[in-house]
Tab-separated table of C-alpha atoms in Angstrom:
chain	number	residue	atom	x	y	z
F	101	MET	CA	-0.281	-0.089	0.045
F	102	ALA	CA	2.052	3.051	-1.154
F	103	ASP	CA	0.062	5.704	0.007
F	104	GLY	CA	-0.265	4.302	3.760
F	105	ALA	CA	-3.758	5.499	4.221
F	106	ASN	CA	-5.279	2.054	4.719
F	107	GLU	CA	-2.592	0.576	6.808
F	108	TYR	CA	-3.308	-0.652	10.506
F	109	LEU	CA	-1.326	-1.937	13.236
F	110	ARG	CA	-2.930	-4.347	15.412
F	111	LEU	CA	-3.344	-3.546	18.889
F	112	GLU	CA	-4.169	-5.623	22.497
F	113	LEU	CA	-4.695	-4.317	25.538
F	114	VAL	CA	-4.474	-6.717	28.123
F	115	ALA	CA	-4.857	-6.073	32.208
F	116	PRO	CA	-4.512	-8.921	35.072
F	117	ARG	CA	-8.452	-8.389	35.205
F	118	GLY	CA	-8.801	-9.224	31.646
F	119	PRO	CA	-8.355	-8.351	28.373
F	120	VAL	CA	-9.593	-4.370	27.724
F	121	TYR	CA	-9.298	-3.893	23.910
F	122	GLU	CA	-8.399	-5.610	20.784
F	123	GLY	CA	-8.566	-4.310	17.050
F	124	ASP	CA	-7.070	-2.715	14.499
F	125	VAL	CA	-5.861	0.755	15.032
F	126	GLU	CA	-4.069	3.387	12.638
F	127	MET	CA	-1.822	5.164	15.849
F	128	VAL	CA	-1.182	4.233	19.388
F	129	VAL	CA	0.067	6.802	21.754
F	130	VAL	CA	1.055	5.470	25.074
F	131	PRO	CA	2.649	6.939	28.177
F	132	ALA	CA	6.264	5.824	28.212
F	133	VAL	CA	8.483	6.190	31.419
F	134	THR	CA	10.466	8.450	28.813
F	135	GLY	CA	7.769	10.563	27.771
F	136	GLU	CA	4.506	10.172	25.290
F	137	LEU	CA	5.466	7.457	22.262
F	138	GLY	CA	3.341	7.491	19.172
F	139	ILE	CA	3.438	3.846	17.148
F	140	LEU	CA	2.247	3.800	13.549
F	141	PRO	CA	2.021	0.537	11.665
F	142	HIS	CA	5.146	-0.970	10.837
F	143	HIS	CA	6.822	0.518	13.690
F	144	ALA	CA	10.399	-1.232	14.655
F	145	PRO	CA	10.385	-3.667	17.049
F	146	LEU	CA	10.231	-2.064	20.350
F	147	VAL	CA	9.713	-2.444	24.241
F	148	ALA	CA	8.918	0.069	26.091
F	149	GLN	CA	8.341	0.609	29.938
F	150	LEU	CA	4.809	2.665	30.465
F	151	THR	CA	3.715	5.049	33.569
F	152	ILE	CA	0.373	5.686	34.953
F	153	GLY	CA	-1.534	8.026	32.419
F	154	ARG	CA	-3.732	8.094	29.292
F	155	MET	CA	-3.298	6.045	26.237
F	156	ARG	CA	-4.963	7.041	22.990
F	157	VAL	CA	-5.832	5.179	20.373
F	158	LEU	CA	-6.840	6.156	16.490
F	159	THR	CA	-9.057	3.378	15.592
F	160	ALA	CA	-9.507	1.925	12.058
F	161	GLY	CA	-12.755	3.666	12.021
F	162	GLY	CA	-10.791	7.068	12.583
F	163	THR	CA	-12.230	7.890	16.065
F	164	TRP	CA	-10.080	8.587	18.892
F	165	LEU	CA	-10.351	6.355	22.179
F	166	SER	CA	-8.865	7.200	25.371
F	167	PHE	CA	-7.772	4.745	28.288
F	168	ALA	CA	-6.766	5.340	31.768
F	169	VAL	CA	-3.532	2.838	32.263
F	170	ALA	CA	-1.498	2.286	35.217
F	171	GLU	CA	2.150	0.775	34.838
F	172	GLY	CA	3.289	-1.764	32.543
F	173	PHE	CA	4.787	-2.636	29.507
F	174	ALA	CA	4.314	-2.021	25.528
F	175	LYS	CA	5.776	-4.355	23.132
F	176	VAL	CA	5.815	-3.659	19.311
F	177	GLN	CA	6.606	-6.700	16.931
F	178	PHE	CA	5.270	-7.900	13.793
F	179	ASN	CA	2.971	-4.713	13.250
F	180	LYS	CA	1.479	-5.601	16.720
F	181	VAL	CA	1.214	-3.682	19.806
F	182	ILE	CA	0.596	-5.638	23.149
F	183	VAL	CA	0.224	-3.351	26.320
F	184	LEU	CA	0.669	-5.079	29.414
F	185	ALA	CA	-0.934	-2.535	31.732
F	186	ASP	CA	-1.596	-3.036	35.789
F	187	THR	CA	-4.872	-1.504	35.213
F	188	ALA	CA	-6.906	-0.327	31.840
F	189	GLU	CA	-10.268	1.219	31.503
F	190	GLU	CA	-11.675	2.998	28.414
F	191	ALA	CA	-12.316	6.812	29.385
F	192	SER	CA	-16.046	5.994	28.813
F	193	ALA	CA	-16.389	3.226	30.842
F	194	ILE	CA	-15.005	5.004	33.938
F	195	ASP	CA	-17.270	5.340	37.205
F	196	VAL	CA	-15.993	8.723	38.006
F	197	PRO	CA	-18.207	8.958	41.536
F	198	ARG	CA	-16.570	5.207	42.440
F	199	ALA	CA	-13.089	6.847	41.798
F	200	GLU	CA	-13.687	9.932	44.055
F	201	GLN	CA	-14.866	7.433	46.687
F	202	GLY	CA	-11.879	5.610	46.154
F	203	VAL	CA	-9.624	9.194	46.256
F	204	GLU	CA	-11.434	10.017	49.552
F	205	ARG	CA	-11.098	6.605	51.127
F	206	ALA	CA	-7.264	6.307	50.295
F	207	LEU	CA	-6.875	9.869	51.687
F	208	ARG	CA	-8.670	9.090	55.141
F	209	ARG	CA	-6.640	5.719	55.252
F	210	LEU	CA	-3.362	7.620	54.757
F	211	GLU	CA	-4.342	9.792	57.141
F	212	MET	CA	-5.321	7.259	59.928
F	213	HIS	CA	-1.954	5.486	59.122
F	214	ARG	CA	-0.134	9.229	59.790
F	215	THR	CA	-1.903	10.016	63.236
F	216	GLY	CA	-1.741	6.846	64.702
F	217	THR	CA	-5.684	6.344	64.684
F	218	VAL	CA	-6.107	3.167	62.669
F	219	PRO	CA	-8.674	0.947	64.583
F	220	GLU	CA	-7.714	-1.842	66.766
F	221	ASP	CA	-9.572	-4.239	64.091
F	222	ASP	CA	-7.764	-2.847	61.017
F	223	VAL	CA	-4.519	-2.395	59.096
F	224	VAL	CA	-3.357	0.195	56.963
F	225	ASP	CA	-0.521	-0.318	54.162
F	226	PRO	CA	0.116	2.986	53.336
F	227	TYR	CA	2.114	1.813	50.114
F	228	ARG	CA	-1.201	0.036	49.059
F	229	GLU	CA	-2.941	3.352	49.707
F	230	GLN	CA	-0.618	5.574	47.299
F	231	LEU	CA	-1.076	3.359	44.512
F	232	ALA	CA	-4.829	3.454	45.177
F	233	LEU	CA	-5.015	7.018	45.166
F	234	LYS	CA	-2.874	7.634	42.269
F	235	ARG	CA	-4.889	5.421	40.139
F	236	ALA	CA	-8.182	6.713	41.086
F	237	ARG	CA	-6.823	10.529	40.434
F	238	ASN	CA	-5.606	9.010	37.139
F	239	ARG	CA	-9.036	7.560	36.026
F	240	ILE	CA	-10.615	10.822	37.016
F	241	LYS	CA	-8.218	12.870	35.049
F	242	VAL	CA	-8.648	10.478	31.763
F	243	ALA	CA	-12.527	10.399	32.079
F	244	GLN	CA	-12.595	14.430	32.446
F	245	LEU	CA	-10.131	14.573	29.349
F	246	GLY	CA	-12.223	12.036	27.411
E	203	MET	CA	-37.292	-38.023	78.434
E	204	ALA	CA	-37.673	-34.633	76.404
E	205	SER	CA	-41.500	-33.350	76.360
E	206	PHE	CA	-43.202	-33.563	73.071
E	207	ARG	CA	-43.514	-29.678	73.137
E	208	ASP	CA	-39.644	-29.478	73.373
E	209	ILE	CA	-38.451	-31.605	70.826
E	210	ARG	CA	-41.369	-29.681	68.571
E	211	ARG	CA	-39.514	-26.569	69.442
E	212	ARG	CA	-36.092	-28.094	68.692
E	213	ILE	CA	-36.878	-29.371	65.268
E	214	THR	CA	-38.162	-25.596	64.359
E	215	SER	CA	-34.886	-24.534	65.443
E	216	VAL	CA	-33.080	-26.903	63.375
E	217	GLN	CA	-35.536	-26.240	60.487
E	218	ASN	CA	-34.272	-22.667	60.585
E	219	THR	CA	-30.587	-23.525	60.616
E	220	GLU	CA	-31.065	-25.694	57.674
E	221	LYS	CA	-32.886	-22.413	55.691
E	222	ILE	CA	-29.655	-20.560	56.431
E	223	THR	CA	-27.327	-23.027	55.841
E	224	LYS	CA	-29.165	-23.986	52.125
E	225	ALA	CA	-29.027	-20.129	51.394
E	226	MET	CA	-25.442	-19.817	52.159
E	227	GLU	CA	-24.912	-23.018	50.099
E	228	MET	CA	-26.477	-21.105	47.236
E	229	VAL	CA	-24.803	-18.077	47.536
E	230	ALA	CA	-21.189	-19.970	47.650
E	231	ALA	CA	-22.096	-21.722	44.627
E	232	ALA	CA	-22.787	-18.372	42.739
E	233	ARG	CA	-19.778	-16.492	43.826
E	234	LEU	CA	-17.762	-19.788	43.114
E	235	ARG	CA	-18.752	-19.612	39.418
E	236	ARG	CA	-17.609	-15.798	39.358
E	237	ALA	CA	-14.649	-16.725	41.011
E	238	GLN	CA	-13.719	-19.060	38.821
E	239	GLN	CA	-14.452	-16.692	35.732
E	240	ARG	CA	-11.710	-13.905	37.224
E	241	ILE	CA	-8.939	-17.031	37.129
E	242	GLU	CA	-9.820	-17.242	33.253
E	243	ALA	CA	-9.557	-13.725	32.835
E	244	THR	CA	-6.030	-13.464	33.956
E	245	ARG	CA	-4.954	-16.315	31.462
E	246	PRO	CA	-4.099	-13.555	28.705
E	247	TYR	CA	-2.118	-11.302	31.084
E	248	ALA	CA	-0.500	-14.203	32.517
E	249	LEU	CA	0.728	-15.626	29.122
E	250	ASN	CA	1.703	-12.396	27.624
E	251	MET	CA	3.554	-11.701	30.585
E	252	LEU	CA	5.688	-15.213	30.508
E	253	GLU	CA	6.176	-15.195	26.594
E	254	PHE	CA	7.582	-11.176	27.065
E	255	ILE	CA	9.951	-12.334	29.927
E	256	GLY	CA	10.905	-15.365	27.816
E	257	GLN	CA	11.723	-13.187	25.032
E	258	LEU	CA	13.805	-10.635	27.351
E	259	VAL	CA	15.915	-13.302	29.096
E	260	ARG	CA	16.730	-14.766	25.580
E	261	TYR	CA	17.969	-11.461	24.429
E	262	ILE	CA	19.661	-10.571	27.655
E	263	PRO	CA	21.573	-13.142	29.105
E	264	VAL	CA	20.458	-13.431	32.920
E	265	SER	CA	23.348	-14.713	34.753
E	266	GLY	CA	22.480	-15.694	38.248
E	267	THR	CA	23.904	-12.871	40.254
E	268	GLU	CA	23.143	-9.444	38.110
E	269	TYR	CA	19.377	-9.553	39.024
E	270	PRO	CA	18.469	-9.486	42.756
E	271	LEU	CA	15.253	-11.263	42.410
E	272	LEU	CA	17.030	-14.092	40.802
E	273	LYS	CA	19.995	-14.412	43.228
E	274	THR	CA	19.686	-17.114	45.882
E	275	HIS	CA	20.892	-15.736	48.917
E	276	LYS	CA	23.862	-18.203	50.354
E	277	GLU	CA	22.808	-17.793	54.148
E	278	VAL	CA	19.178	-17.992	55.057
E	279	LYS	CA	18.524	-15.953	58.194
E	280	LYS	CA	15.359	-14.162	57.793
E	281	VAL	CA	12.247	-15.444	55.902
E	282	THR	CA	9.158	-14.330	54.850
E	283	ILE	CA	5.801	-16.135	54.899
E	284	ILE	CA	2.912	-14.864	52.986
E	285	ALA	CA	-0.437	-16.766	54.427
E	286	LEU	CA	-3.745	-16.305	52.016
E	287	THR	CA	-6.880	-16.809	54.386
E	288	ALA	CA	-10.377	-15.530	54.159
E	289	ASP	CA	-12.305	-12.641	55.690
E	290	ARG	CA	-15.009	-14.935	56.855
E	291	GLY	CA	-15.432	-18.594	58.517
E	292	LEU	CA	-18.004	-21.331	58.002
E	293	ALA	CA	-16.236	-22.573	55.238
E	294	GLY	CA	-14.704	-25.957	56.624
E	295	ALA	CA	-11.072	-26.176	57.407
E	296	PHE	CA	-10.423	-23.527	54.814
E	297	ASN	CA	-8.720	-21.004	57.370
E	298	ALA	CA	-7.227	-23.037	59.522
E	299	ASN	CA	-5.409	-25.399	56.934
E	300	ILE	CA	-3.501	-22.144	55.999
E	301	THR	CA	-2.909	-21.024	59.537
E	302	ARG	CA	-1.490	-24.281	60.495
E	303	ARG	CA	1.000	-24.734	57.826
E	304	ALA	CA	1.917	-21.206	57.892
E	305	PHE	CA	2.740	-21.399	61.878
E	306	GLU	CA	4.342	-24.590	61.175
E	307	LEU	CA	6.912	-22.875	58.827
E	308	VAL	CA	7.461	-20.120	61.536
E	309	ASP	CA	8.074	-22.656	63.912
E	310	SER	CA	10.417	-25.033	61.908
E	311	TYR	CA	12.541	-21.855	61.132
E	312	LYS	CA	12.635	-20.907	64.668
E	313	ALA	CA	13.918	-24.071	65.541
E	314	GLN	CA	16.832	-23.193	63.094
E	315	GLY	CA	17.429	-20.353	64.705
E	316	ILE	CA	15.837	-18.195	61.798
E	317	ASP	CA	13.252	-15.365	62.282
E	318	SER	CA	10.546	-14.961	60.049
E	319	ASP	CA	7.933	-12.314	59.292
E	320	LEU	CA	3.960	-13.157	58.700
E	321	VAL	CA	2.209	-11.340	55.883
E	322	ILE	CA	-1.585	-12.436	56.309
E	323	LEU	CA	-4.240	-11.712	53.788
E	324	GLY	CA	-7.701	-11.962	55.582
E	325	ARG	CA	-9.258	-11.177	58.543
E	326	LYS	CA	-9.440	-14.949	59.887
E	327	GLY	CA	-5.804	-15.526	59.626
E	328	PHE	CA	-5.068	-12.279	61.262
E	329	SER	CA	-7.245	-12.675	64.420
E	330	THR	CA	-5.868	-16.238	64.621
E	331	ALA	CA	-2.291	-15.110	64.533
E	332	ARG	CA	-2.707	-12.450	67.151
E	333	PHE	CA	-4.938	-14.773	69.129
E	334	GLN	CA	-1.888	-17.615	69.040
E	335	GLY	CA	0.625	-14.761	69.681
E	336	TYR	CA	2.362	-14.697	66.350
E	337	ARG	CA	3.748	-11.616	65.412
E	338	VAL	CA	1.983	-9.798	62.222
E	339	ASP	CA	4.572	-8.048	60.084
E	340	LYS	CA	1.736	-6.956	57.491
E	341	ALA	CA	-2.088	-7.425	57.013
E	342	TYR	CA	-4.705	-6.825	54.062
E	343	LEU	CA	-8.222	-7.159	55.140
E	344	ASP	CA	-11.527	-6.935	53.557
E	345	VAL	CA	-9.818	-8.018	50.124
E	346	THR	CA	-12.072	-8.020	47.057
E	347	ASP	CA	-11.615	-9.466	43.615
E	348	ARG	CA	-11.675	-5.800	42.553
E	349	THR	CA	-9.006	-4.835	45.000
E	350	ALA	CA	-6.923	-8.205	44.562
E	351	PHE	CA	-4.420	-6.722	42.115
E	352	LEU	CA	-3.689	-3.670	44.503
E	353	GLU	CA	-3.091	-6.049	47.290
E	354	ALA	CA	-1.027	-8.337	45.095
E	355	GLN	CA	1.129	-5.402	44.346
E	356	ALA	CA	1.494	-3.794	47.870
E	357	ILE	CA	2.629	-7.414	49.139
E	358	THR	CA	5.121	-7.553	46.058
E	359	ALA	CA	6.473	-4.203	46.557
E	360	GLY	CA	7.243	-4.744	50.273
E	361	ILE	CA	8.771	-7.881	49.833
E	362	ILE	CA	10.904	-7.054	46.905
E	363	ARG	CA	12.553	-4.291	48.552
E	364	ARG	CA	13.586	-5.922	51.445
E	365	TYR	CA	14.887	-9.119	49.286
E	366	THR	CA	16.606	-6.577	46.867
E	367	GLU	CA	18.574	-5.039	50.028
E	368	GLU	CA	18.658	-8.574	51.334
E	369	SER	CA	17.164	-8.024	54.537
E	370	ILE	CA	15.017	-11.290	53.958
E	371	ASP	CA	16.375	-14.198	52.217
E	372	ARG	CA	13.429	-16.464	50.833
E	373	VAL	CA	9.666	-15.702	50.823
E	374	HIS	CA	7.244	-18.571	51.004
E	375	LEU	CA	3.492	-18.375	49.590
E	376	VAL	CA	0.684	-20.420	51.365
E	377	TYR	CA	-2.567	-20.743	50.135
E	378	ASN	CA	-5.368	-23.021	49.155
E	379	ARG	CA	-5.141	-24.196	45.392
E	380	PHE	CA	-8.279	-24.439	43.714
E	381	LYS	CA	-8.824	-27.555	41.893
E	382	SER	CA	-12.515	-27.813	41.774
E	383	ALA	CA	-15.840	-27.007	43.501
E	384	MET	CA	-15.078	-30.278	45.830
E	385	GLU	CA	-11.524	-29.939	45.890
E	386	GLN	CA	-9.019	-27.750	47.275
E	387	TYR	CA	-5.800	-28.213	49.017
E	388	VAL	CA	-2.806	-26.070	50.602
E	389	ASP	CA	0.012	-25.327	48.199
E	390	GLU	CA	3.115	-23.918	49.465
E	391	GLN	CA	5.550	-22.156	47.234
E	392	VAL	CA	8.899	-20.104	47.442
E	393	ILE	CA	8.494	-17.166	44.998
E	394	LEU	CA	11.753	-15.480	46.205
E	395	PRO	CA	14.089	-16.066	44.777
E	396	ILE	CA	12.487	-16.869	41.420
E	397	GLN	CA	12.712	-20.261	40.583
E	398	GLU	CA	15.027	-21.652	37.858
E	399	GLU	CA	12.008	-22.170	35.254
E	400	LEU	CA	12.203	-18.670	34.078
E	401	THR	CA	16.330	-18.501	33.789
E	402	SER	CA	16.205	-21.683	32.039
E	403	LEU	CA	14.383	-19.792	29.040
E	404	TYR	CA	17.867	-18.673	28.538
E	405	THR	CA	19.591	-20.808	26.029
E	406	PRO	CA	22.603	-19.626	23.658
E	407	GLU	CA	20.625	-21.030	20.645
E	408	GLY	CA	17.823	-18.809	21.327
E	409	ALA	CA	20.430	-15.919	22.155
E	410	SER	CA	21.881	-16.098	18.362
E	411	GLN	CA	17.972	-15.651	16.614
E	412	HIS	CA	17.212	-12.457	18.968
E	413	MET	CA	15.050	-9.872	17.294
E	414	ASP	CA	16.723	-6.159	17.228
E	415	PHE	CA	14.573	-4.742	19.588
E	416	MET	CA	14.670	-0.957	20.522
E	417	PHE	CA	14.235	-0.659	24.606
E	418	GLU	CA	12.871	2.232	26.345
E	419	PRO	CA	14.680	3.453	28.532
E	420	SER	CA	16.987	0.287	28.535
E	421	PRO	CA	16.762	-3.597	28.283
E	422	GLU	CA	18.183	-3.976	32.153
E	423	ILE	CA	15.593	-1.609	33.211
E	424	VAL	CA	13.002	-3.047	31.337
E	425	LEU	CA	13.904	-6.808	32.302
E	426	SER	CA	14.708	-5.570	36.224
E	427	GLU	CA	11.074	-4.005	35.737
E	428	LEU	CA	9.447	-7.140	34.528
E	429	LEU	CA	10.624	-9.694	37.366
E	430	PRO	CA	8.618	-7.954	40.280
E	431	SER	CA	5.632	-8.044	37.307
E	432	TYR	CA	5.897	-11.787	37.152
E	433	ILE	CA	6.197	-11.816	41.028
E	434	GLU	CA	2.954	-9.787	41.069
E	435	ILE	CA	0.812	-12.178	38.584
E	436	SER	CA	1.865	-15.072	40.425
E	437	VAL	CA	0.636	-13.601	44.021
E	438	TYR	CA	-2.658	-12.279	42.049
E	439	ARG	CA	-3.275	-15.722	40.759
E	440	ALA	CA	-2.849	-17.202	44.320
E	441	ILE	CA	-5.003	-14.608	45.738
E	442	LEU	CA	-7.968	-15.667	43.176
E	443	GLU	CA	-7.450	-19.522	43.726
E	444	SER	CA	-7.710	-19.087	47.061
E	445	MET	CA	-10.876	-16.812	46.590
E	446	ALA	CA	-12.336	-19.561	44.166
E	447	SER	CA	-11.268	-22.221	47.140
E	448	GLU	CA	-13.065	-20.232	49.784
E	449	GLN	CA	-16.283	-20.433	47.765
E	450	GLY	CA	-15.776	-24.104	47.108
E	451	ALA	CA	-15.022	-25.176	50.689
E	452	ARG	CA	-17.736	-23.059	51.933
E	453	MET	CA	-20.587	-24.621	49.394
E	454	THR	CA	-19.141	-28.143	50.725
E	455	ALA	CA	-19.501	-27.286	54.306
E	456	MET	CA	-22.844	-25.703	54.030
E	457	ARG	CA	-24.033	-28.901	52.075
E	458	ALA	CA	-22.794	-31.332	55.011
E	459	ALA	CA	-24.295	-28.820	57.434
E	460	SER	CA	-27.797	-29.049	55.418
E	461	ASP	CA	-27.462	-32.651	55.270
E	462	ALA	CA	-26.884	-33.091	58.957
E	463	ALA	CA	-29.850	-30.692	59.657
E	464	GLY	CA	-31.956	-32.814	57.376
E	465	GLU	CA	-30.809	-35.789	59.295
E	466	MET	CA	-31.653	-34.375	62.755
E	467	ILE	CA	-34.628	-33.413	61.881
E	468	ASP	CA	-35.706	-37.179	60.549
E	469	GLU	CA	-34.183	-38.393	64.475
E	470	LEU	CA	-35.973	-35.381	66.138
E	471	THR	CA	-39.390	-36.296	64.471
E	472	LEU	CA	-39.189	-39.768	65.209
E	473	ALA	CA	-38.358	-39.089	68.949
E	474	MET	CA	-41.063	-36.677	69.001
E	475	ASN	CA	-43.876	-39.338	67.537
E	476	ARG	CA	-42.310	-41.798	70.277
E	477	ALA	CA	-42.686	-39.174	72.807
E	478	ARG	CA	-46.390	-38.301	71.809
E	479	GLN	CA	-47.074	-41.929	71.840
E	480	TYR	CA	-45.644	-42.604	75.124
E	481	SER	CA	-47.833	-39.986	76.642
E	482	ILE	CA	-50.750	-41.121	74.974
E	483	THR	CA	-50.159	-44.901	76.334
E	484	GLN	CA	-49.485	-43.346	79.865
E	485	GLU	CA	-52.774	-41.586	79.724
E	486	ILE	CA	-54.340	-44.516	78.742
E	487	LEU	CA	-53.020	-46.850	81.611
E	488	GLU	CA	-53.925	-44.242	83.792
E	489	VAL	CA	-57.745	-44.347	82.885
E	490	VAL	CA	-57.623	-48.225	82.794
E	491	ALA	CA	-55.978	-48.170	86.330
E	492	GLY	CA	-58.420	-45.676	87.748
E	493	ALA	CA	-61.341	-47.863	86.006
E	494	ASP	CA	-59.922	-51.142	87.531
E	495	ALA	CA	-59.932	-49.395	90.731
E	496	LEU	CA	-63.241	-48.202	90.776
E	497	ALA	CA	-64.329	-51.709	89.597
E	498	GLY	CA	-62.468	-53.631	92.483
């Protein structure tokens, strides 16, 4: 295909909780640790470490999709991108009130940990709460940006 | 002998219990199906991850000492034991099996003069450990299938940091492995150091046919970030298996309880009929005796 107009690459977005997206796309933009990385059809073999952020996809149909992704990896090989992300949700599928509750809950638990007011029958791991907080905030951000 | 009325009251009480155990059995069955689907859903991620690591390990020769997670510490001075239990009971020996095995490990290490940290998932294990006087280093309570991966990551982050700085030398994972709804068994694995299966993926022949990958930021960094992900997915999978096993164990326990309640009702009904018969016989005897006395 000389003009390249109809050239696609295959995208598979997979999270531990299950596959999130699979399809032919024109472009993928992933949040790599070294900065945003655009991947077009016939990209050279690549392995990139991803950070928490927003991943964008230009589908074969010409529409942009947006995903909230947490840390992970992307592998490009044989005109196929496999994105392994710790969590991944399509922007329109994000439950914003739930994410907001998540932010509040994490902040409350971190506060309990900081002030030493964790109830006798509960335990707080600050690292876990930080992780939850970061992800919930990213979800809200991506949902707003769309 | 218990009176007719007492026995009838007990039958009603057993019948009520039976209703509850039957309902719990059905709820567990529904949750079990969901938990099994969760396990299935992780397969694509886990397979991709393994293939990914396999490719990289072939690309970057892994000598045993370069990556801290692949390195076996010469001397074991301190270990971490991760025990996966549930937040609720009424699941037969589900929780007790795990705490028993975990405490046995702690005790046997102690006998060798080796200190161990307990990391516990689930309220049941947490309270048993506290009650029996075992020191709990970290605990994760009220874990749901939504948050399970987060918990797996938090557990993994802690042990990886300490393994890397060599303040722990080995990590055990004790959990109920899911075989079928009827069958679960206690599985105990050493998850750190990472066992040879991964490093054995590296072969000189494989290395010669590597692809020319570009790496962002560098192959060494990518691999050293991938290895923790491998541990995370192993722990996550174990949590999901434990959750499915819990429902299976509860289903079995509740079915046994319902059966026992049914048998008890049968026996009590028999006893109740006997008691009624006895009181009727007694009354007749009294009437006959009275009549005889008058006739005499």
